[in-house]
Coordinates of C-alpha atoms in Angstrom, one line a residue:
Chain A
M13 CA -21.1 -30.1 -28.1
M14 CA -20.3 -32.2 -31.3
L15 CA -21.1 -30.7 -34.7
S16 CA -21.4 -32.2 -38.2
E17 CA -19.0 -31.2 -40.9
F18 CA -21.6 -29.0 -42.6
D19 CA -22.9 -27.4 -39.2
L20 CA -19.2 -26.7 -38.3
I21 CA -18.5 -24.9 -41.6
A22 CA -22.0 -23.0 -41.5
R23 CA -21.6 -22.0 -37.9
F24 CA -17.9 -20.8 -37.7
F25 CA -16.4 -20.2 -41.2
T26 CA -19.3 -18.9 -43.4
R27 CA -19.7 -15.2 -43.6
P28 CA -21.2 -13.2 -46.5
P29 CA -18.2 -11.7 -48.5
S30 CA -17.7 -8.1 -47.5
D31 CA -16.5 -7.3 -51.0
T32 CA -18.7 -9.2 -53.5
K33 CA -17.0 -7.5 -56.5
R34 CA -13.7 -9.1 -55.6
I35 CA -15.0 -12.4 -53.9
V36 CA -17.7 -13.5 -56.5
L37 CA -18.4 -16.7 -54.6
G38 CA -17.3 -17.6 -51.1
V39 CA -17.7 -20.7 -48.9
G40 CA -20.1 -23.3 -49.9
D41 CA -19.7 -24.3 -53.6
D42 CA -17.1 -26.6 -55.4
C43 CA -14.8 -23.7 -55.7
A44 CA -14.6 -20.2 -54.5
L45 CA -14.6 -17.6 -57.4
L46 CA -12.1 -14.6 -57.1
A47 CA -12.1 -11.8 -59.6
P48 CA -8.4 -10.3 -59.5
T49 CA -7.9 -6.6 -60.2
P50 CA -7.2 -6.5 -64.0
G51 CA -3.5 -6.4 -64.6
M52 CA -2.5 -7.4 -61.2
Q53 CA -0.5 -10.6 -60.4
L54 CA -1.7 -13.1 -57.8
A55 CA 0.8 -13.9 -55.0
I56 CA 0.0 -17.3 -53.5
S57 CA 1.4 -19.3 -50.5
S58 CA 0.5 -22.3 -48.4
D59 CA 1.7 -23.1 -45.0
M60 CA 0.8 -26.2 -42.9
L61 CA 0.9 -26.2 -39.1
V62 CA 1.1 -29.6 -37.3
E63 CA 0.3 -30.1 -33.5
G64 CA 3.4 -30.9 -31.7
R65 CA 5.6 -29.7 -34.3
H66 CA 4.6 -26.0 -35.0
F67 CA 2.6 -25.6 -31.9
F68 CA 2.3 -27.2 -28.5
P69 CA -0.5 -29.7 -27.8
H70 CA -3.4 -28.0 -26.2
A71 CA -2.3 -24.6 -27.5
D72 CA -4.8 -21.7 -26.8
P73 CA -7.2 -21.9 -29.8
Q74 CA -7.6 -18.2 -30.2
L75 CA -3.9 -17.5 -30.3
L76 CA -3.5 -20.5 -32.6
G77 CA -6.1 -19.2 -35.1
H78 CA -4.3 -15.8 -35.1
K79 CA -0.8 -17.5 -35.6
C80 CA -1.9 -19.8 -38.5
L81 CA -3.1 -16.8 -40.5
A82 CA -0.3 -14.5 -39.4
V83 CA 2.3 -16.8 -40.9
N84 CA 0.7 -16.8 -44.2
L85 CA 0.1 -13.1 -44.1
S86 CA 3.8 -12.7 -43.4
D87 CA 4.6 -14.6 -46.7
L88 CA 2.4 -12.0 -48.5
A89 CA 4.4 -9.4 -46.7
A90 CA 7.6 -10.6 -47.9
M91 CA 6.4 -10.4 -51.4
G92 CA 5.0 -6.9 -50.9
A93 CA 1.5 -8.2 -51.8
R94 CA -1.9 -6.9 -50.7
P95 CA -4.0 -9.6 -49.1
L96 CA -7.1 -10.7 -50.7
G97 CA -8.3 -14.0 -49.3
F98 CA -7.5 -17.4 -48.0
T99 CA -8.7 -21.0 -47.9
L100 CA -8.6 -23.0 -44.6
A101 CA -8.1 -26.8 -44.7
L102 CA -8.6 -28.2 -41.1
S103 CA -8.0 -31.7 -39.9
L104 CA -9.2 -32.1 -36.2
P105 CA -10.0 -34.9 -33.8
E106 CA -13.4 -33.7 -33.0
A107 CA -15.7 -30.8 -33.9
R108 CA -16.3 -29.1 -30.6
A109 CA -17.7 -25.6 -30.4
E110 CA -15.7 -24.8 -27.4
W111 CA -12.4 -25.1 -29.4
L112 CA -13.8 -23.9 -32.8
A113 CA -15.3 -20.6 -31.7
P114 CA -12.1 -19.1 -30.3
F115 CA -10.2 -20.6 -33.1
A116 CA -12.3 -18.9 -35.6
A117 CA -12.5 -15.6 -33.6
G118 CA -8.6 -15.4 -33.5
M119 CA -8.2 -16.1 -37.2
L120 CA -11.0 -14.1 -38.4
T121 CA -10.1 -11.0 -36.2
L122 CA -6.7 -10.9 -37.9
A123 CA -8.3 -11.5 -41.3
D124 CA -10.6 -8.7 -40.9
A125 CA -7.7 -6.3 -39.8
H126 CA -6.0 -7.1 -43.2
G127 CA -9.2 -7.2 -45.4
C128 CA -8.4 -10.8 -46.2
E129 CA -11.5 -13.0 -46.6
L130 CA -11.9 -16.7 -45.9
I131 CA -13.2 -17.9 -49.2
G132 CA -13.2 -21.7 -48.9
G133 CA -11.6 -24.8 -47.8
D134 CA -12.1 -28.3 -46.2
T135 CA -12.7 -29.9 -42.9
T136 CA -12.0 -33.5 -41.9
K137 CA -11.4 -35.7 -39.0
G138 CA -7.9 -36.5 -38.1
A139 CA -4.8 -35.3 -36.2
L140 CA -4.9 -31.6 -35.6
N141 CA -3.4 -30.2 -38.8
I142 CA -4.2 -26.6 -40.2
C143 CA -3.3 -25.7 -43.8
I144 CA -4.0 -22.2 -45.2
T145 CA -3.6 -21.0 -48.7
I146 CA -3.4 -17.3 -49.0
F147 CA -4.0 -15.0 -51.9
G148 CA -2.7 -11.4 -52.4
E149 CA -2.1 -9.3 -55.3
V150 CA 0.9 -7.2 -56.6
A151 CA 1.6 -5.1 -59.7
P152 CA 3.8 -6.8 -62.3
H153 CA 7.5 -6.5 -61.6
R154 CA 6.8 -4.9 -58.3
A155 CA 7.0 -8.1 -56.2
L156 CA 9.9 -8.4 -53.6
Q157 CA 11.6 -11.7 -54.6
R158 CA 14.5 -13.4 -53.1
D159 CA 16.7 -13.2 -56.1
G160 CA 16.9 -9.4 -56.4
A161 CA 19.7 -8.7 -53.9
R162 CA 22.9 -6.9 -55.4
A163 CA 26.4 -6.2 -54.0
G164 CA 26.4 -2.9 -52.1
D165 CA 22.8 -3.2 -50.9
D166 CA 22.1 -2.7 -47.3
I167 CA 20.5 -5.5 -45.3
W168 CA 17.6 -4.4 -43.1
I169 CA 15.5 -6.1 -40.6
S170 CA 12.1 -5.0 -39.3
G171 CA 11.1 -5.0 -35.6
T172 CA 13.1 -7.1 -33.2
L173 CA 14.4 -10.7 -33.2
G174 CA 14.9 -13.6 -30.9
D175 CA 12.1 -13.2 -28.3
A176 CA 10.2 -16.0 -29.6
R177 CA 13.2 -18.3 -29.5
L178 CA 13.8 -17.1 -25.9
A179 CA 10.2 -18.2 -24.9
L180 CA 10.9 -21.6 -26.5
A181 CA 13.9 -21.9 -24.3
G182 CA 11.9 -20.9 -21.4
Y183 CA 9.2 -23.5 -22.0
R184 CA 11.8 -26.1 -22.6
N185 CA 13.6 -25.2 -19.4
E186 CA 16.9 -24.6 -21.3
L187 CA 16.9 -21.2 -19.7
A188 CA 15.4 -19.9 -16.4
L189 CA 13.1 -16.8 -17.0
D190 CA 10.7 -15.5 -14.5
T191 CA 7.2 -16.0 -15.2
A192 CA 6.3 -12.3 -16.2
L193 CA 9.3 -12.3 -18.6
L194 CA 8.3 -15.6 -20.1
D195 CA 4.7 -14.5 -20.7
L196 CA 6.1 -11.4 -22.5
A197 CA 8.3 -13.3 -24.6
G198 CA 5.5 -15.9 -25.2
Q199 CA 3.6 -13.1 -26.8
R200 CA 6.1 -12.9 -29.6
M201 CA 5.9 -16.6 -30.1
H202 CA 2.2 -17.1 -29.9
K203 CA 1.1 -13.7 -31.6
P204 CA 3.4 -12.7 -34.3
T205 CA 2.7 -9.6 -36.1
P206 CA 2.9 -9.9 -40.0
R207 CA 4.6 -6.9 -41.6
V208 CA 2.1 -6.6 -44.2
A209 CA 2.0 -2.7 -44.6
L210 CA 5.8 -2.5 -44.6
G211 CA 6.1 -5.2 -47.3
Q212 CA 3.8 -3.2 -49.5
A213 CA 5.6 0.2 -48.7
L214 CA 8.9 -1.3 -49.8
C215 CA 7.8 -2.2 -53.4
G216 CA 9.9 -0.2 -55.7
I217 CA 12.5 0.5 -52.9
A218 CA 13.8 -2.8 -51.7
H219 CA 15.7 -5.2 -54.1
A220 CA 14.8 -8.4 -52.2
A221 CA 12.9 -9.6 -49.1
I222 CA 12.0 -12.8 -47.1
D223 CA 10.2 -13.2 -43.9
I224 CA 12.1 -14.7 -40.9
S225 CA 10.5 -17.9 -39.9
D226 CA 13.4 -20.4 -39.6
G227 CA 16.0 -17.9 -38.1
L228 CA 17.8 -15.0 -39.8
V229 CA 21.0 -16.7 -40.9
G230 CA 19.0 -19.5 -42.6
D231 CA 16.5 -17.2 -44.2
L232 CA 19.0 -14.6 -45.4
G233 CA 20.9 -17.6 -46.8
H234 CA 18.0 -18.2 -49.2
I235 CA 18.4 -14.6 -50.5
L236 CA 22.1 -15.0 -51.0
K237 CA 21.7 -18.3 -52.8
R238 CA 18.9 -17.2 -55.1
S239 CA 20.7 -13.8 -55.7
K240 CA 24.1 -15.4 -56.1
V241 CA 25.7 -13.0 -53.6
G242 CA 27.4 -13.1 -50.2
A243 CA 26.9 -10.9 -47.1
T244 CA 28.5 -9.4 -44.1
L245 CA 26.1 -9.2 -41.0
C246 CA 27.0 -7.4 -37.8
A247 CA 25.7 -9.8 -35.1
D248 CA 25.6 -7.0 -32.5
A249 CA 23.6 -4.6 -34.7
L250 CA 20.7 -7.0 -34.7
P251 CA 17.7 -5.5 -33.0
A252 CA 17.1 -8.0 -30.1
G253 CA 13.6 -8.2 -28.5
P254 CA 13.1 -6.4 -25.2
I255 CA 13.2 -9.6 -23.3
L256 CA 16.2 -11.1 -25.1
V257 CA 18.2 -7.9 -24.7
Q258 CA 18.4 -8.5 -20.9
Q259 CA 20.3 -11.9 -21.6
S260 CA 24.1 -12.6 -22.1
L261 CA 25.8 -11.5 -25.2
E262 CA 26.1 -15.2 -26.3
I263 CA 22.4 -15.9 -26.0
R264 CA 21.5 -12.6 -27.7
R265 CA 23.6 -13.4 -30.7
R266 CA 22.6 -17.0 -31.0
F267 CA 18.8 -16.3 -30.6
A268 CA 18.8 -13.1 -32.9
L269 CA 20.7 -14.9 -35.5
A270 CA 19.2 -18.2 -35.5
G271 CA 16.1 -18.3 -33.3
G272 CA 13.2 -18.6 -35.7
D273 CA 9.4 -17.9 -35.3
D274 CA 10.2 -14.2 -35.6
Y275 CA 8.0 -13.3 -38.7
E276 CA 9.9 -10.1 -39.3
L277 CA 11.1 -9.1 -42.7
C278 CA 14.8 -9.2 -43.8
F279 CA 15.2 -7.2 -46.9
T280 CA 18.0 -5.5 -49.0
A281 CA 17.8 -2.1 -50.6
P282 CA 20.4 0.2 -52.3
A283 CA 22.5 2.3 -49.9
T284 CA 21.2 5.3 -51.9
Q285 CA 17.8 4.4 -50.7
R286 CA 18.2 4.8 -47.0
D287 CA 15.9 7.8 -46.6
Q288 CA 13.2 6.0 -48.7
V289 CA 13.5 2.9 -46.6
L290 CA 13.0 4.8 -43.4
A291 CA 10.0 6.9 -44.9
A292 CA 8.4 3.5 -45.9
A293 CA 8.9 2.1 -42.5
N294 CA 7.6 5.3 -40.9
A295 CA 4.6 5.2 -43.2
A296 CA 3.9 1.5 -42.1
S297 CA 4.5 2.5 -38.4
T298 CA 7.2 -0.3 -38.3
A299 CA 10.7 0.0 -36.9
V300 CA 13.6 -1.1 -39.3
T301 CA 17.2 -1.5 -38.4
R302 CA 20.3 -1.7 -40.9
V303 CA 22.4 -4.8 -39.9
G304 CA 24.7 -5.4 -42.7
S305 CA 25.5 -5.4 -46.5
I306 CA 25.4 -7.5 -49.5
D307 CA 28.9 -8.5 -50.9
A308 CA 29.7 -9.9 -54.3
S309 CA 31.8 -12.7 -52.8
P310 CA 29.8 -15.8 -51.7
G311 CA 29.2 -16.8 -48.1
L312 CA 27.9 -15.1 -45.0
R313 CA 30.4 -13.3 -42.8
L314 CA 29.3 -12.5 -39.2
I315 CA 31.2 -9.6 -37.5
D316 CA 30.9 -8.2 -34.0
A317 CA 30.4 -4.6 -33.0
D318 CA 34.1 -3.8 -33.6
G319 CA 34.1 -5.3 -37.0
A320 CA 36.0 -8.5 -36.0
A321 CA 35.1 -11.8 -37.5
L322 CA 32.7 -14.0 -35.4
D323 CA 32.7 -17.8 -35.8
L324 CA 29.6 -19.1 -34.6
Q325 CA 28.1 -22.5 -35.5
L326 CA 24.6 -21.9 -36.2
A327 CA 21.9 -24.2 -37.8
S328 CA 18.7 -23.2 -39.6
F329 CA 15.6 -25.2 -38.9
D330 CA 15.0 -28.2 -41.1
H331 CA 11.6 -30.1 -40.5
F332 CA 13.2 -33.5 -41.4
S333 CA 16.7 -33.4 -39.7
S334 CA 15.5 -31.5 -36.5
P335 CA 14.2 -33.6 -33.6
Chain B
M12 CA 17.5 -42.6 -47.9
M13 CA 16.5 -39.5 -45.9
L14 CA 16.4 -36.2 -47.3
S15 CA 16.4 -32.6 -45.8
E16 CA 13.3 -30.5 -46.4
F17 CA 15.0 -28.3 -49.1
D18 CA 16.5 -31.3 -50.9
L19 CA 13.0 -32.9 -50.9
I20 CA 11.5 -29.9 -52.6
A21 CA 14.4 -29.4 -55.1
R22 CA 14.4 -33.0 -56.1
F23 CA 10.7 -34.0 -56.4
F24 CA 8.7 -30.8 -56.6
T25 CA 10.6 -28.2 -58.5
R26 CA 10.5 -28.1 -62.2
P27 CA 10.7 -24.9 -64.4
P28 CA 7.3 -23.5 -65.2
S29 CA 6.3 -24.6 -68.6
D30 CA 4.3 -21.5 -69.1
T31 CA 6.3 -18.6 -67.8
K32 CA 3.8 -16.1 -69.0
R33 CA 1.1 -17.5 -66.8
I34 CA 3.3 -18.8 -63.9
V35 CA 5.5 -15.6 -63.4
L36 CA 7.3 -17.3 -60.3
G37 CA 7.0 -21.0 -59.2
V38 CA 8.4 -23.0 -56.3
G39 CA 11.1 -21.3 -54.2
D40 CA 10.2 -17.9 -53.0
D41 CA 7.8 -16.7 -50.2
C42 CA 4.9 -16.8 -52.7
A43 CA 4.3 -18.0 -56.2
L44 CA 3.2 -15.3 -58.8
L45 CA 0.4 -16.1 -61.1
A46 CA -0.7 -13.9 -63.9
P47 CA -4.4 -14.7 -64.6
T48 CA -5.8 -14.1 -68.1
P49 CA -7.2 -10.5 -68.1
G50 CA -10.9 -10.6 -67.4
M51 CA -11.1 -14.1 -66.2
Q52 CA -12.2 -15.2 -62.7
L53 CA -10.2 -17.5 -60.6
A54 CA -11.8 -20.8 -59.3
I55 CA -10.1 -21.9 -56.2
S56 CA -10.6 -25.2 -54.1
S57 CA -8.7 -26.9 -51.3
D58 CA -9.0 -30.6 -50.4
M59 CA -7.1 -32.3 -47.5
L60 CA -6.5 -36.1 -47.4
V61 CA -5.6 -37.7 -44.2
E62 CA -4.1 -41.4 -43.9
G63 CA -6.6 -43.8 -42.5
R64 CA -9.5 -41.5 -43.3
H65 CA -9.4 -40.8 -47.1
F66 CA -6.9 -43.7 -48.0
F67 CA -5.5 -46.7 -46.4
P68 CA -2.3 -46.7 -44.5
H69 CA 0.6 -47.9 -46.8
A70 CA -1.4 -46.9 -50.0
D71 CA 0.4 -47.2 -53.3
P72 CA 2.1 -43.8 -53.3
Q73 CA 1.8 -43.4 -57.1
L74 CA -1.9 -44.1 -57.1
L75 CA -2.1 -41.7 -54.0
G76 CA -0.3 -38.9 -55.9
H77 CA -2.8 -39.3 -58.7
K78 CA -5.9 -39.4 -56.4
C79 CA -4.9 -36.4 -54.3
L80 CA -4.7 -34.2 -57.5
A81 CA -7.7 -35.8 -59.0
V82 CA -10.1 -35.0 -56.4
N83 CA -9.0 -31.3 -56.6
L84 CA -9.2 -31.2 -60.5
S85 CA -12.8 -32.7 -60.0
D86 CA -13.8 -29.5 -58.0
L87 CA -12.5 -27.3 -61.0
A88 CA -14.5 -29.6 -63.4
A89 CA -17.7 -29.1 -61.2
M90 CA -17.2 -25.3 -61.8
G91 CA -16.5 -25.7 -65.5
A92 CA -13.0 -24.0 -64.8
R93 CA -9.8 -24.6 -66.9
P94 CA -6.9 -25.8 -64.6
L95 CA -4.0 -23.4 -64.1
G96 CA -1.9 -24.6 -61.1
F97 CA -1.9 -26.0 -57.7
T98 CA 0.0 -25.9 -54.3
L99 CA 1.0 -28.9 -52.4
A100 CA 1.2 -28.9 -48.5
L101 CA 2.5 -32.3 -47.4
S102 CA 3.1 -33.5 -43.8
L103 CA 4.9 -36.9 -43.8
P104 CA 6.5 -39.0 -41.1
E105 CA 9.8 -39.3 -43.0
A106 CA 11.3 -38.0 -46.1
R107 CA 12.0 -41.2 -48.1
A108 CA 13.0 -41.0 -51.8
E109 CA 11.3 -44.4 -52.2
W110 CA 8.0 -43.0 -51.5
L111 CA 8.4 -39.5 -52.7
A112 CA 9.5 -40.4 -56.3
P113 CA 6.4 -42.5 -57.1
F114 CA 4.1 -40.1 -55.2
A115 CA 5.4 -37.1 -57.1
A116 CA 5.3 -39.1 -60.5
G117 CA 1.6 -40.0 -59.9
M118 CA 0.7 -36.4 -59.2
L119 CA 2.7 -34.7 -61.9
T120 CA 1.8 -37.1 -64.7
L121 CA -1.9 -36.2 -64.1
A122 CA -1.0 -32.4 -63.5
D123 CA 0.9 -32.5 -67.0
A124 CA -2.2 -34.3 -68.6
H125 CA -4.3 -31.1 -67.7
G126 CA -1.7 -28.5 -68.0
C127 CA -2.0 -27.7 -64.3
E128 CA 1.5 -26.8 -62.8
L129 CA 2.7 -27.2 -59.3
I130 CA 3.6 -23.6 -58.2
G131 CA 4.3 -23.9 -54.5
G132 CA 3.7 -25.4 -51.2
D133 CA 5.1 -26.5 -48.0
T134 CA 6.5 -29.7 -46.5
T135 CA 6.7 -30.6 -42.8
K136 CA 7.2 -33.8 -40.5
G137 CA 4.1 -35.2 -39.1
A138 CA 1.2 -37.7 -39.8
L139 CA 0.7 -38.2 -43.5
N140 CA -1.6 -35.5 -44.5
I141 CA -1.8 -34.1 -48.0
C142 CA -3.5 -30.6 -48.7
I143 CA -3.9 -29.4 -52.1
T144 CA -5.2 -25.9 -53.3
I145 CA -6.0 -25.8 -57.0
F146 CA -6.6 -22.9 -59.3
G147 CA -8.6 -22.7 -62.4
E148 CA -10.1 -19.8 -64.5
V149 CA -13.5 -19.3 -65.8
A150 CA -15.2 -16.6 -67.7
P151 CA -17.5 -14.3 -65.8
H152 CA -21.1 -15.6 -65.3
R153 CA -20.1 -18.9 -66.8
A154 CA -19.2 -21.0 -63.8
L155 CA -21.3 -24.0 -62.9
Q156 CA -22.5 -23.2 -59.4
R157 CA -24.7 -25.3 -57.1
D158 CA -27.4 -22.6 -56.9
G159 CA -28.5 -22.6 -60.7
A160 CA -30.8 -25.5 -60.8
R161 CA -34.4 -24.7 -62.0
A162 CA -37.7 -26.6 -61.9
G163 CA -38.0 -28.5 -65.2
D164 CA -34.2 -29.1 -65.6
D165 CA -33.1 -32.7 -66.3
I166 CA -30.6 -34.3 -64.0
W167 CA -27.6 -35.8 -65.6
I168 CA -24.6 -38.0 -64.4
S169 CA -21.3 -38.5 -66.2
G170 CA -19.8 -41.9 -66.4
T171 CA -20.9 -44.6 -63.9
L172 CA -21.5 -44.8 -60.2
G173 CA -20.8 -47.1 -57.3
D174 CA -17.8 -49.1 -58.2
A175 CA -15.6 -47.3 -55.7
R176 CA -18.0 -48.0 -53.1
L177 CA -18.2 -51.8 -54.1
A178 CA -14.4 -51.9 -53.9
L179 CA -14.5 -50.4 -50.2
A180 CA -17.2 -53.2 -49.5
G181 CA -14.7 -55.8 -50.8
Y182 CA -11.8 -54.5 -48.8
R183 CA -13.9 -54.4 -45.7
N184 CA -15.2 -57.9 -46.4
E185 CA -18.8 -56.5 -46.4
L186 CA -19.3 -58.4 -49.7
A187 CA -17.5 -61.3 -51.2
L188 CA -15.9 -60.3 -54.6
D189 CA -13.5 -62.3 -56.6
T190 CA -10.0 -60.9 -56.7
A191 CA -10.2 -60.0 -60.3
L192 CA -13.5 -58.0 -60.0
L193 CA -12.1 -56.3 -56.8
D194 CA -9.0 -55.2 -58.6
L195 CA -11.1 -53.7 -61.4
A196 CA -13.5 -52.0 -58.9
G197 CA -10.5 -50.9 -56.9
Q198 CA -9.2 -49.0 -59.9
R199 CA -12.2 -46.7 -59.7
M200 CA -11.4 -46.1 -56.0
H201 CA -7.8 -45.6 -56.4
K202 CA -7.6 -43.9 -59.7
P203 CA -10.6 -41.6 -60.3
T204 CA -10.9 -39.7 -63.5
P205 CA -11.8 -36.0 -63.0
R206 CA -14.2 -34.8 -65.7
V207 CA -12.4 -31.6 -66.4
A208 CA -13.1 -31.5 -70.2
L209 CA -16.8 -32.2 -69.7
G210 CA -17.2 -29.5 -67.0
Q211 CA -15.7 -26.9 -69.4
A212 CA -17.9 -28.1 -72.3
L213 CA -21.1 -27.7 -70.1
C214 CA -20.5 -24.0 -69.5
G215 CA -23.4 -22.1 -71.1
I216 CA -25.4 -25.2 -71.2
A217 CA -25.8 -26.7 -67.7
H218 CA -27.7 -24.6 -65.0
A219 CA -25.9 -26.3 -62.0
A220 CA -23.2 -28.8 -61.2
I221 CA -21.4 -30.7 -58.4
D222 CA -18.9 -33.4 -58.3
I223 CA -19.9 -36.5 -56.6
S224 CA -17.6 -37.3 -53.8
D225 CA -19.8 -38.1 -50.7
G226 CA -22.5 -40.0 -52.7
L227 CA -25.1 -38.9 -55.2
V228 CA -28.0 -38.3 -52.8
G229 CA -26.0 -36.1 -50.5
D230 CA -24.2 -34.3 -53.3
L231 CA -27.3 -33.5 -55.3
G232 CA -29.0 -32.6 -52.0
H233 CA -26.5 -29.6 -52.0
I234 CA -27.7 -28.4 -55.4
L235 CA -31.4 -28.7 -54.2
K236 CA -30.6 -26.8 -51.1
R237 CA -28.7 -24.0 -52.6
S238 CA -31.1 -23.8 -55.6
K239 CA -34.2 -24.0 -53.4
V240 CA -35.8 -26.8 -55.5
G241 CA -36.6 -30.5 -55.1
A242 CA -35.9 -33.5 -57.5
T243 CA -37.2 -36.8 -58.7
L244 CA -34.5 -39.4 -59.2
C245 CA -35.0 -42.8 -60.9
A246 CA -32.7 -45.1 -58.9
D247 CA -32.9 -47.7 -61.7
A248 CA -31.7 -45.3 -64.4
L249 CA -28.4 -44.7 -62.6
P250 CA -25.4 -45.8 -64.6
A251 CA -23.9 -48.4 -62.4
G252 CA -20.3 -49.2 -62.8
P253 CA -19.3 -52.4 -64.8
I254 CA -18.6 -54.4 -61.6
L255 CA -21.5 -53.0 -59.7
V256 CA -23.9 -53.9 -62.5
Q257 CA -23.4 -57.6 -61.7
Q258 CA -24.6 -57.2 -58.0
S259 CA -28.1 -57.4 -56.6
L260 CA -30.8 -54.7 -57.3
E261 CA -30.5 -53.6 -53.6
I262 CA -26.7 -53.2 -53.6
R263 CA -26.9 -51.5 -57.1
R264 CA -29.3 -49.0 -55.9
R265 CA -27.6 -48.4 -52.6
F266 CA -24.0 -48.0 -53.9
A267 CA -25.0 -45.9 -57.0
L268 CA -27.1 -43.6 -54.8
A269 CA -24.9 -43.1 -51.7
G270 CA -21.6 -44.8 -52.6
G271 CA -19.1 -41.8 -52.6
D272 CA -15.6 -41.5 -54.2
D273 CA -17.2 -41.5 -57.7
Y274 CA -15.8 -38.1 -58.8
E275 CA -18.4 -38.0 -61.6
L276 CA -20.3 -34.9 -62.3
C277 CA -23.9 -34.5 -61.4
F278 CA -25.4 -31.6 -63.3
T279 CA -28.8 -30.1 -64.3
A280 CA -29.7 -28.7 -67.7
P281 CA -33.0 -27.5 -69.3
A282 CA -34.9 -30.2 -71.1
T283 CA -34.5 -28.0 -74.2
Q284 CA -30.8 -28.5 -74.2
R285 CA -30.6 -32.3 -74.4
D286 CA -28.9 -32.3 -77.9
Q287 CA -26.3 -29.6 -76.7
V288 CA -25.6 -31.7 -73.4
L289 CA -25.1 -34.8 -75.7
A290 CA -22.9 -32.9 -78.0
A291 CA -20.8 -31.4 -75.1
A292 CA -20.4 -34.9 -73.6
N293 CA -19.4 -36.3 -77.0
A294 CA -16.7 -33.4 -77.5
A295 CA -15.4 -34.3 -74.1
S296 CA -15.4 -38.1 -74.8
T297 CA -17.4 -38.7 -71.6
A298 CA -20.7 -40.6 -71.4
V299 CA -23.5 -39.0 -69.7
T300 CA -27.0 -40.4 -68.6
R301 CA -30.2 -38.6 -67.9
V302 CA -31.4 -39.8 -64.4
G303 CA -34.3 -37.6 -63.3
S304 CA -35.6 -34.0 -63.1
I305 CA -35.7 -30.9 -60.9
D306 CA -39.1 -30.1 -59.4
A307 CA -40.5 -26.9 -57.6
S308 CA -41.5 -28.7 -54.5
P309 CA -38.6 -29.4 -51.9
G310 CA -37.2 -32.7 -51.1
L311 CA -35.8 -35.7 -53.1
R312 CA -38.2 -38.3 -54.3
L313 CA -36.7 -41.7 -55.4
I314 CA -38.5 -43.8 -57.9
D315 CA -37.9 -47.2 -59.5
A316 CA -38.0 -48.2 -63.2
D317 CA -41.7 -48.3 -63.1
G318 CA -42.1 -44.9 -61.5
A319 CA -43.1 -46.2 -58.2
A320 CA -42.0 -44.4 -55.0
L321 CA -38.8 -46.1 -53.4
D322 CA -38.3 -45.7 -49.7
L323 CA -34.7 -46.2 -49.0
Q324 CA -32.7 -45.0 -45.9
L325 CA -29.5 -43.4 -47.2
A326 CA -26.9 -41.4 -45.5
S327 CA -24.4 -39.2 -47.1
F328 CA -20.9 -39.2 -45.7
D329 CA -20.1 -36.8 -42.8
H330 CA -16.5 -36.7 -41.6
F331 CA -17.5 -35.9 -38.0
S332 CA -20.5 -38.4 -37.6
S333 CA -19.0 -41.4 -39.5
P334 CA -16.8 -43.9 -37.8

């Protein structure tokens, strides 16, 4: 069934705001109106997902709806911000209810779980392209920025790494994985869990944070560059995902260090705050693992379980140099 | 010259915030941080522009940069909001400085003219697709919504209508226009002027407003529907653009009523406020024309200069039903 632009918005993307004090005006006018909590700062992030680049053609629309919002919530998590709302700009080849209904359901179920309301957007005809801009709030001077890491800080990782990259290797036939394992690893790729509660719990404890979307080495590199510090990372301390952990040491190291699509948090905190970090992680029901430390001297040093230097050639993902 | 994703952002889209009190953190972290003026509401809008749909392939990048931001500023204007900042998500086939430099220049020149800062975004490889989310602020209960029109209100239009549609007809060879006239009309299509100052000046005077992007009849229709009113519009009172005014009466009416791409404001205000409307327009250096009135009975009635009913078949633009 083909829908008009206005039918499409009315049918799948218009719901009365659940919090009309915060969302003064939702979908349907020239702008949405948001009333921020007085004194709070707004955290804002945009992510654009392109078919064939960020997701496979003919991807399951419900999982895709989840993932598009999840990667944006992950950016709020990495700032320690509380989600408020988001806009959705959607370019798609045709307006079919059979695709839009599960796409909206996947997206809005996750939105509801985080109290994050769809407040506006745009729809147009074109190649499938999904652009979300998300809004959260955070108290002044409490946001977890990339530039706050200090020499002596511990480096921590939430959850586990590398299973999403392992699934990609399976789909691409770079590695042979049996179907059941590939399905499990694929869950990590298709349905990431944004660490929203952990990010907020770490405000006032962590010095710096980033979410791991392009691979740990590259993303930690952004913290090091912005904070003007270096780091030592124990490759064998990295919490490999339950499927990755069954692979060879070489694959384990490579995919945990430079996999991408993990959407875990990498954060730094003073060594004096270890108990507080663990308490915050516990309060957020999210496992965290200490994997290295921040050094004053620039550069990233990788070591193995025995403390010996590792020389791995790893590349972070770049949208314009990667195939 | 091909650039990496991070080079591209650093070189063309990163500038120190000019107002660090308002923009706490700009491009380069997981989120931007914006400190809204205490007590003000945020007006938020997203527009996505797709090559071949909203603009011609191989469009002039400087004009394109201008237009992408202009259509978003026009949404703020239609709410009476003051521009604060915007995010840019950009999918493009290749990162060439020869395209990016003029694109950024066109966009940022207009941004600077309105004190509206680029605070974040995303870049990725893919078909050319430009998604901007814009933020403005407006005092509580002062925003110009679509649902505020009342029976007895005058209907007003800023500037002139139809020249952008005339240019499209020329480019498509639907009409023969000499080159000089086509160039002039094309300026209206390629370089629209968002009526930002007028929108703000109308707060507290106008009852309802919308910007005319899909054609006056369709866009006024949104006001009528949301306000649960009707209207009488004098087709021959519409301020036709300087090129359109030289065309036949039939073309003049059709393109002024349902042209699209005008980015003028259509607003309603009580008949008792005519002097205030004219004073606001004067303060904003923007011409306005009274073109009809709001009625209690539903529907839109078109009349000619003598007050006789006109029966024109007009369609508003729908992205999913139009070719």
